[in-house]
C-alpha atoms as one frame of an Amber mdcrd trajectory, in Angstrom:
protein
  94.343  81.917  52.215  97.223  81.365  49.212  96.385  83.160  46.187  98.549
  84.441  42.838  97.894  87.555  41.308  98.051  88.754  37.713  99.150  92.457
  36.694  98.809  93.551  32.954 102.033  95.416  31.763 100.477  96.106  28.762
  97.646  98.268  29.186  96.994 101.840  30.156  93.892 102.335  32.672  91.817
 105.620  32.884  94.486 107.562  30.812  97.202 106.434  33.070 100.683 105.694
  31.602 102.023 101.875  31.219 104.233 102.458  34.457 100.869 104.065  36.533
  98.498 101.680  35.415 101.194  98.713  36.723 101.550 100.564  39.894  97.580
 101.309  40.273  97.394  97.543  39.567  99.904  96.162  41.861  98.948  98.210
  44.935  95.080  98.017  44.564  95.957  94.193  44.773  98.275  94.166  47.442
  95.971  96.165  49.578  93.390  93.730  48.957  95.408  90.722  49.632  96.899
  92.520  52.735  92.923  93.300  54.072  91.362  89.891  53.587  94.546  88.199
  54.763  95.434  86.348  51.295  98.893  85.127  50.912 100.700  85.494  47.811
 102.212  82.459  46.475 105.334  82.752  43.912 105.332  79.265  42.176 108.455
  80.161  39.817 111.461  81.009  41.863 113.276  82.561  39.064 110.366  84.940
  37.935 111.177  88.457  38.473 108.106  90.008  40.232 105.843  88.735  42.611
 103.118  88.524  40.338 102.587  86.902  36.962 102.399  89.400  33.880 101.804
  86.515  31.231  98.585  84.255  31.578 100.315  81.751  29.602 103.314  81.430
  32.080 100.910  81.263  34.855  99.051  78.404  33.081 102.294  76.235  32.468
 103.455  76.655  36.378 100.184  75.604  37.445 100.214  72.554  35.241 103.724
  72.170  36.506 103.200  72.089  40.198  99.432  70.299  40.078  98.235  72.425
  42.996  94.973  74.091  43.515  94.892  77.318  45.261  92.307  79.498  46.914
  92.276  82.641  44.455  93.559  84.470  41.513  93.448  87.823  41.449  93.313
  90.524  39.127  92.606  94.271  38.705  89.828  94.392  36.012  88.387  92.595
  33.405  90.072  95.041  31.162  93.385  93.493  32.525  92.605  89.938  31.535
  89.867  90.347  28.511  92.921  90.108  25.727  93.508  86.267  27.142  89.994
  85.327  27.885  88.399  86.318  24.917  91.471  85.072  22.736  92.053  81.692
  24.349  88.541  80.926  26.101  89.691  77.197  26.656  92.772  77.828  28.408
  91.106  80.572  30.480  88.738  77.617  31.603  91.769  75.494  32.420  93.418
  78.430  34.210  90.356  78.963  36.516  89.941  75.329  37.244  93.213  75.827
  39.569  91.634  77.982  41.829  88.403  78.505  44.069  87.633  81.765  43.480
  88.693  84.362  40.561  88.713  87.946  41.971  88.674  91.292  40.303  89.930
  93.806  42.755  88.137  96.746  40.807  84.546  95.546  41.275  85.210  95.147
  45.356  82.963  97.665  46.941  83.093  96.046  50.279  84.731  93.526  52.322
  83.137  90.627  50.685  84.554  88.256  48.202  82.591  88.198  45.096  82.696
  84.803  43.011  83.447  85.342  39.228  82.291  82.823  36.839
């Protein structure tokens, strides 16, 4: 499976610092991807990280490449909620490029849950 993941570098999770929150998100997602044999796809060779931190940039790259992917992975609803509620139409377009949207924080077993 091929996927793309998002890390929100502007939030603090469970009282952690921003740096610790970034590490928590990244490690949790990478562990999930490794456990489920999901390959990370990097659309933009010039981006600094293996993950996206700006949903608008991800949407731009997805539109430019016109590919669909197996999954979009993010840590929690909290990590994406600002974008989802501020730009609901763009969120729907972004989701349309993926077969599944996976929230890692909600995974309690080895099954992948589809988020609508």
